[in-house]
């Protein structure tokens, strides 16, 4: 072997294969590639060869990629672990409420320290012997039941305004009569057609010798209107047709705001006790326009609307007396 052949073998891989075949007494040109092996398995098991400066050249079609000492690749081993157990999912329609509770959810909740959900209890329907047949009664008897459940026995409903969860809402005061309510007999003296049920407070309430009657604790049941549509249509006029007294214009606005126009049409008698902002918040005087606007949007059957304020009443009386004196002069 010459030095030239040895030098060229450093740059060309073909002479190196011939030299290695002569040393091992095996010629790679006569060998045929083994086609029985799985190409995908050999490719996965054979480590990749990297070069520092140059890319590896592709071999000739007649040459094999395997070296004489390279063993055959082993077949791929199967997985030794099993698939994770998962609950089967069903997209069928649920017929009962018990199937809504999935047992797998309870196990997952226990892992995170969350209390498991309780199955809803099934409520059995009442037997027919315990259901009161109110709709089988005559209309006169049903009206008596509505009157007992929805009307105040003192003849009027007193409504004030409270703040509940940062919202103003109208609240009925069942412990009335209140200390600032007086007798409204002077309204009936001028116009008997606007007579309302007398409030159970003496006309001499503002005198020192007056004795306030004990408060009543009558309770109304407006939830009766939510039983069915027929009861709502029959009982709504009885609830809203009775005289209603409001603490101020803000209470009237809080009462009218959630009412639909159909319920406002049943209002008949409204009395606003305080109209001046000095009795409460100074901003309450602005609720007069808003409350009257709501009354105009549906309260078409309103017969009486009173704004009761003794201070303004006295001023109007003085102005009327002065006008009469000027006419006489």
Short mmCIF file of C-alpha atoms in Angstrom, two decimals:
data_model
loop_
_atom_site.label_atom_id
_atom_site.label_comp_id
_atom_site.label_asym_id
_atom_site.label_seq_id
_atom_site.Cartn_x
_atom_site.Cartn_y
_atom_site.Cartn_z
CA UNK A 1 0.00 0.00 0.00
CA UNK A 2 1.36 3.34 -0.97
CA UNK A 3 1.40 6.47 1.06
CA UNK A 4 -0.80 8.14 -1.54
CA UNK A 5 -3.58 5.60 -1.03
CA UNK A 6 -3.32 6.07 2.70
CA UNK A 7 -3.51 9.84 2.34
CA UNK A 8 -6.49 9.73 0.05
CA UNK A 9 -8.28 7.38 2.40
CA UNK A 10 -8.43 10.16 4.95
CA UNK A 11 -10.65 12.21 2.64
CA UNK A 12 -12.72 9.54 0.87
CA UNK A 13 -14.70 6.90 2.83
CA UNK A 14 -14.64 4.30 0.01
CA UNK A 15 -10.93 3.24 0.36
CA UNK A 16 -11.39 2.99 4.10
CA UNK A 17 -14.19 0.47 3.63
CA UNK A 18 -12.00 -1.57 1.27
CA UNK A 19 -9.10 -1.48 3.73
CA UNK A 20 -11.28 -2.57 6.62
CA UNK A 21 -12.72 -5.39 4.49
CA UNK A 22 -9.26 -6.70 3.63
CA UNK A 23 -8.24 -6.68 7.26
CA UNK A 24 -11.34 -8.60 8.37
CA UNK A 25 -11.40 -10.81 5.29
CA UNK A 26 -14.78 -9.53 4.25
CA UNK A 27 -15.66 -7.51 1.21
CA UNK A 28 -18.65 -5.14 1.73
CA UNK A 29 -19.14 -4.81 -2.08
CA UNK A 30 -20.36 -8.42 -2.32
CA UNK A 31 -22.69 -8.20 0.69
CA UNK A 32 -26.34 -7.39 0.16
CA UNK A 33 -28.29 -5.29 2.64
CA UNK A 34 -30.54 -7.12 5.05
CA UNK A 35 -34.06 -6.18 4.04
CA UNK A 36 -35.81 -8.34 6.63
CA UNK A 37 -35.15 -5.96 9.48
CA UNK A 38 -37.67 -3.31 10.37
CA UNK A 39 -36.44 0.01 9.07
CA UNK A 40 -38.51 1.99 11.59
CA UNK A 41 -37.19 -0.04 14.53
CA UNK A 42 -33.55 0.26 13.36
CA UNK A 43 -33.94 3.96 12.85
CA UNK A 44 -35.36 4.39 16.36
CA UNK A 45 -32.68 2.23 18.05
CA UNK A 46 -29.59 3.40 16.08
CA UNK A 47 -27.92 6.41 17.70
CA UNK A 48 -27.50 9.46 15.55
CA UNK A 49 -24.03 10.36 14.29
CA UNK A 50 -22.90 13.94 14.37
CA UNK A 51 -20.02 15.63 12.58
CA UNK A 52 -18.15 18.69 13.70
CA UNK A 53 -17.48 20.56 10.45
CA UNK A 54 -18.97 18.68 7.50
CA UNK A 55 -22.26 16.88 6.90
CA UNK A 56 -22.25 13.17 6.28
CA UNK A 57 -22.46 12.20 2.63
CA UNK A 58 -25.14 9.80 1.46
CA UNK A 59 -23.98 6.33 0.50
CA UNK A 60 -24.30 4.84 -2.94
CA UNK A 61 -27.44 2.82 -3.72
CA UNK A 62 -25.48 -0.43 -3.81
CA UNK A 63 -23.74 0.11 -0.49
CA UNK A 64 -25.09 -0.68 2.95
CA UNK A 65 -25.39 1.78 5.82
CA UNK A 66 -24.38 -0.83 8.39
CA UNK A 67 -20.78 -1.55 9.36
CA UNK A 68 -19.55 -5.15 9.80
CA UNK A 69 -19.34 -4.84 13.58
CA UNK A 70 -22.74 -3.08 13.96
CA UNK A 71 -25.30 -5.46 15.52
CA UNK A 72 -28.82 -5.78 14.26
CA UNK A 73 -31.30 -3.46 16.01
CA UNK A 74 -33.56 -5.03 18.61
CA UNK A 75 -37.32 -4.88 18.04
CA UNK A 76 -39.32 -2.27 19.93
CA UNK A 77 -40.39 -3.42 23.39
CA UNK A 78 -44.06 -3.18 24.34
CA UNK A 79 -45.23 -0.79 27.09
CA UNK A 80 -44.95 -2.21 30.58
CA UNK A 81 -47.55 0.18 32.10
CA UNK A 82 -51.30 0.19 31.54
CA UNK A 83 -53.62 2.94 30.48
CA UNK A 84 -55.12 5.15 33.19
CA UNK A 85 -58.55 4.05 34.32
CA UNK A 86 -61.19 6.59 33.39
CA UNK A 87 -64.91 6.58 33.91
CA UNK A 88 -66.96 6.11 30.79
CA UNK A 89 -68.88 9.16 29.64
CA UNK A 90 -72.43 8.87 28.40
CA UNK A 91 -74.27 11.51 26.39
CA UNK A 92 -77.67 9.90 26.72
CA UNK A 93 -80.60 11.87 28.07
CA UNK A 94 -80.99 11.86 31.85
CA UNK A 95 -84.35 10.52 32.97
CA UNK A 96 -84.08 10.84 36.76
CA UNK A 97 -82.57 13.38 39.11
CA UNK A 98 -80.38 10.76 40.81
CA UNK A 99 -78.23 10.42 37.69
CA UNK A 100 -77.29 14.08 37.91
CA UNK A 101 -74.94 13.24 40.80
CA UNK A 102 -71.78 11.62 39.49
CA UNK A 103 -69.95 9.40 41.92
CA UNK A 104 -66.59 10.25 40.38
CA UNK A 105 -67.09 13.90 41.35
CA UNK A 106 -67.36 12.95 45.01
CA UNK A 107 -64.02 11.12 44.89
CA UNK A 108 -62.29 14.04 43.22
CA UNK A 109 -63.74 16.45 45.79
CA UNK A 110 -62.38 14.36 48.65
CA UNK A 111 -58.88 14.64 47.22
CA UNK A 112 -59.03 18.43 47.43
CA UNK A 113 -60.75 18.58 50.82
CA UNK A 114 -64.15 19.68 49.51
CA UNK A 115 -67.29 18.32 51.12
CA UNK A 116 -69.22 15.98 48.84
CA UNK A 117 -72.50 17.15 47.42
CA UNK A 118 -75.67 15.79 48.90
CA UNK A 119 -78.31 14.24 46.75
CA UNK A 120 -81.48 16.32 46.56
CA UNK A 121 -84.33 14.96 48.58
CA UNK A 122 -87.42 14.02 46.68
CA UNK A 123 -90.50 15.77 47.98
CA UNK A 124 -93.60 13.70 47.79
CA UNK A 125 -96.71 15.46 46.55
CA UNK A 126 -99.41 16.07 49.09
CA UNK A 127 -102.38 13.77 49.01
CA UNK A 128 -105.57 15.15 47.60
CA UNK A 129 -107.18 15.04 51.02
CA UNK A 130 -104.74 17.70 52.31
CA UNK A 131 -105.05 20.11 49.35
CA UNK A 132 -107.58 22.85 49.96
CA UNK A 133 -109.81 23.28 46.88
CA UNK A 134 -109.92 27.08 46.94
CA UNK A 135 -110.85 27.38 43.28
CA UNK A 136 -113.95 25.26 43.86
CA UNK A 137 -115.34 27.79 46.32
CA UNK A 138 -117.78 30.47 45.16
CA UNK A 139 -116.35 33.84 44.18
CA UNK A 140 -117.87 35.51 47.26
CA UNK A 141 -116.01 33.18 49.63
CA UNK A 142 -112.77 33.62 47.71
CA UNK A 143 -113.10 37.40 47.98
CA UNK A 144 -113.49 37.05 51.75
CA UNK A 145 -110.27 35.03 51.87
CA UNK A 146 -108.46 37.62 49.74
CA UNK A 147 -109.69 40.44 51.96
CA UNK A 148 -108.51 38.69 55.12
CA UNK A 149 -105.07 37.94 53.64
CA UNK A 150 -104.34 41.16 51.71
CA UNK A 151 -106.04 44.10 53.46
CA UNK A 152 -104.98 45.88 56.63
CA UNK A 153 -107.63 45.70 59.39
CA UNK A 154 -107.06 49.33 60.43
CA UNK A 155 -108.20 50.52 57.00
CA UNK A 156 -104.93 51.72 55.46
CA UNK A 157 -101.42 50.49 54.71
CA UNK A 158 -98.47 52.52 55.97
CA UNK A 159 -95.35 52.21 53.79
CA UNK A 160 -91.93 53.67 54.47
CA UNK A 161 -88.51 53.43 52.83
CA UNK A 162 -85.60 51.35 54.05
CA UNK A 163 -82.14 50.68 52.63
CA UNK A 164 -81.43 46.99 52.16
CA UNK A 165 -78.05 45.98 50.73
CA UNK A 166 -77.38 49.49 49.46
CA UNK A 167 -80.75 49.64 47.68
CA UNK A 168 -83.83 51.62 48.56
CA UNK A 169 -86.96 49.51 48.91
CA UNK A 170 -90.50 50.09 50.12
CA UNK A 171 -91.35 48.35 53.39
CA UNK A 172 -94.70 48.05 55.11
CA UNK A 173 -94.65 48.91 58.80
CA UNK A 174 -96.97 46.46 60.58
CA UNK A 175 -96.31 47.90 64.06
CA UNK A 176 -98.21 51.12 63.30
CA UNK A 177 -99.70 53.53 64.02
CA UNK A 178 -96.62 55.73 64.09
CA UNK A 179 -96.10 58.63 66.46
CA UNK A 180 -96.08 61.27 63.70
CA UNK A 181 -99.40 60.26 62.11
CA UNK A 182 -102.44 62.38 62.93
CA UNK A 183 -106.14 62.14 62.32
CA UNK A 184 -107.13 62.95 58.74
CA UNK A 185 -110.65 64.04 59.56
CA UNK A 186 -110.14 67.51 58.07
CA UNK A 187 -109.89 65.95 54.60
CA UNK A 188 -113.31 64.36 54.90
CA UNK A 189 -114.84 67.60 56.21
CA UNK A 190 -114.00 69.45 52.99
CA UNK A 191 -114.67 66.62 50.53
CA UNK A 192 -116.79 63.76 51.87
CA UNK A 193 -116.26 61.89 48.61
CA UNK A 194 -112.57 61.49 49.54
CA UNK A 195 -113.34 59.96 52.92
CA UNK A 196 -110.86 57.35 54.08
CA UNK A 197 -110.90 54.97 56.99
CA UNK A 198 -110.07 56.81 60.23
CA UNK A 199 -106.57 56.17 61.48
CA UNK A 200 -106.69 54.81 65.06
CA UNK A 201 -105.10 57.88 66.65
CA UNK A 202 -106.94 60.50 68.65
CA UNK A 203 -107.45 63.91 67.03
CA UNK A 204 -105.79 65.44 70.13
CA UNK A 205 -102.59 63.51 69.51
CA UNK A 206 -100.33 66.57 69.75
CA UNK A 207 -101.67 67.49 73.20
CA UNK A 208 -99.76 66.33 76.24
CA UNK A 209 -102.69 64.35 77.65
CA UNK A 210 -103.11 62.19 74.54
CA UNK A 211 -102.71 58.45 74.94
CA UNK A 212 -101.38 56.54 71.96
CA UNK A 213 -103.33 53.34 71.28
CA UNK A 214 -101.36 50.10 71.31
CA UNK A 215 -99.81 49.14 67.96
CA UNK A 216 -101.33 46.40 65.90
CA UNK A 217 -99.34 43.53 64.45
CA UNK A 218 -101.46 42.57 61.47
CA UNK A 219 -99.53 40.82 58.71
CA UNK A 220 -100.39 40.71 55.03
CA UNK A 221 -99.77 37.81 52.66
CA UNK A 222 -99.00 39.23 49.19
CA UNK A 223 -97.35 35.91 48.24
CA UNK A 224 -100.87 34.66 47.59
CA UNK A 225 -100.74 36.47 44.23
CA UNK A 226 -97.96 34.13 43.05
CA UNK A 227 -100.04 30.96 43.35
CA UNK A 228 -101.61 31.13 39.91
CA UNK A 229 -102.69 33.66 37.31
CA UNK A 230 -106.36 33.38 38.15
CA UNK A 231 -105.82 34.21 41.83
CA UNK A 232 -103.57 37.10 40.85
CA UNK A 233 -106.21 38.59 38.59
CA UNK A 234 -108.90 38.25 41.26
CA UNK A 235 -106.90 39.45 44.29
CA UNK A 236 -104.76 42.26 42.84
CA UNK A 237 -107.55 44.89 42.94
CA UNK A 238 -108.21 44.15 46.63
CA UNK A 239 -104.56 44.67 47.56
CA UNK A 240 -103.92 47.94 45.73
CA UNK A 241 -107.38 49.49 46.05
CA UNK A 242 -107.11 50.04 49.82
CA UNK A 243 -105.81 53.42 51.06
CA UNK A 244 -102.03 53.62 51.16
CA UNK A 245 -100.06 56.10 53.24
CA UNK A 246 -96.43 56.80 52.39
CA UNK A 247 -93.86 58.31 54.71
CA UNK A 248 -92.58 60.66 52.00
CA UNK A 249 -92.13 60.93 48.25
CA UNK A 250 -89.07 58.66 48.35
CA UNK A 251 -91.18 55.84 49.81
CA UNK A 252 -93.79 56.40 47.09
CA UNK A 253 -91.11 56.22 44.40
CA UNK A 254 -89.62 53.03 45.88
CA UNK A 255 -93.10 51.48 45.93
CA UNK A 256 -94.03 52.40 42.35
CA UNK A 257 -90.71 51.63 40.65
CA UNK A 258 -90.97 47.79 40.65
CA UNK A 259 -94.72 47.72 39.93
CA UNK A 260 -95.83 46.99 36.36
CA UNK A 261 -98.39 49.33 34.75
CA UNK A 262 -101.11 46.70 35.21
CA UNK A 263 -100.65 46.81 39.00
CA UNK A 264 -100.46 50.62 39.06
CA UNK A 265 -103.85 50.72 37.38
CA UNK A 266 -105.39 49.17 40.53
CA UNK A 267 -104.31 52.07 42.81
CA UNK A 268 -107.20 54.16 44.16
CA UNK A 269 -106.12 56.19 47.20
CA UNK A 270 -102.61 57.54 47.89
CA UNK A 271 -101.52 59.88 50.68
CA UNK A 272 -97.99 61.27 50.98
CA UNK A 273 -97.34 62.46 54.54
CA UNK A 274 -94.01 64.25 54.24
CA UNK A 275 -93.08 66.26 51.17
CA UNK A 276 -90.40 68.53 52.56
CA UNK A 277 -86.75 67.58 52.52
CA UNK A 278 -86.29 68.92 56.06
CA UNK A 279 -88.07 65.87 57.49
CA UNK A 280 -85.41 63.52 56.17
CA UNK A 281 -82.69 63.72 53.58
CA UNK A 282 -82.55 66.96 51.64
CA UNK A 283 -82.56 65.03 48.37
CA UNK A 284 -86.00 63.54 48.99
CA UNK A 285 -87.66 66.64 47.58
CA UNK A 286 -86.44 65.54 44.15
CA UNK A 287 -88.48 62.33 44.33
CA UNK A 288 -91.76 64.21 43.90
CA UNK A 289 -91.32 64.59 40.14
CA UNK A 290 -90.07 61.02 39.73
CA UNK A 291 -92.96 59.57 41.75
CA UNK A 292 -95.57 61.60 39.88
CA UNK A 293 -94.05 60.48 36.59
CA UNK A 294 -94.48 56.84 37.60
CA UNK A 295 -98.07 57.53 38.63
CA UNK A 296 -98.77 59.00 35.21
CA UNK A 297 -97.46 55.82 33.58
CA UNK A 298 -100.26 53.43 34.47
CA UNK A 299 -102.19 54.79 37.48
CA UNK A 300 -105.24 55.62 35.37
CA UNK A 301 -107.81 54.66 38.04
CA UNK A 302 -106.42 56.85 40.83
CA UNK A 303 -109.21 58.69 42.65
CA UNK A 304 -107.40 60.48 45.50
CA UNK A 305 -103.84 61.84 45.70
CA UNK A 306 -103.05 63.74 48.90
CA UNK A 307 -99.87 65.59 49.80
CA UNK A 308 -100.24 66.16 53.52
CA UNK A 309 -98.07 68.85 55.07
CA UNK A 310 -99.45 70.87 57.96
CA UNK A 311 -96.88 73.65 57.59
CA UNK A 312 -97.78 74.34 53.97
CA UNK A 313 -101.45 73.96 54.79
CA UNK A 314 -101.23 76.72 57.41
CA UNK A 315 -99.36 78.99 55.00
CA UNK A 316 -101.99 78.49 52.30
CA UNK A 317 -104.73 79.24 54.83
CA UNK A 318 -103.00 82.50 55.81
CA UNK A 319 -102.61 83.51 52.20
CA UNK A 320 -106.28 82.76 51.59
CA UNK A 321 -107.37 84.83 54.58
CA UNK A 322 -105.22 87.77 53.47
CA UNK A 323 -106.71 87.55 49.99
CA UNK A 324 -110.23 87.61 51.44
CA UNK A 325 -109.39 90.67 53.56
CA UNK A 326 -108.03 92.50 50.51
CA UNK A 327 -111.18 91.74 48.55
CA UNK A 328 -113.36 93.19 51.34
CA UNK A 329 -111.26 96.35 51.48
#
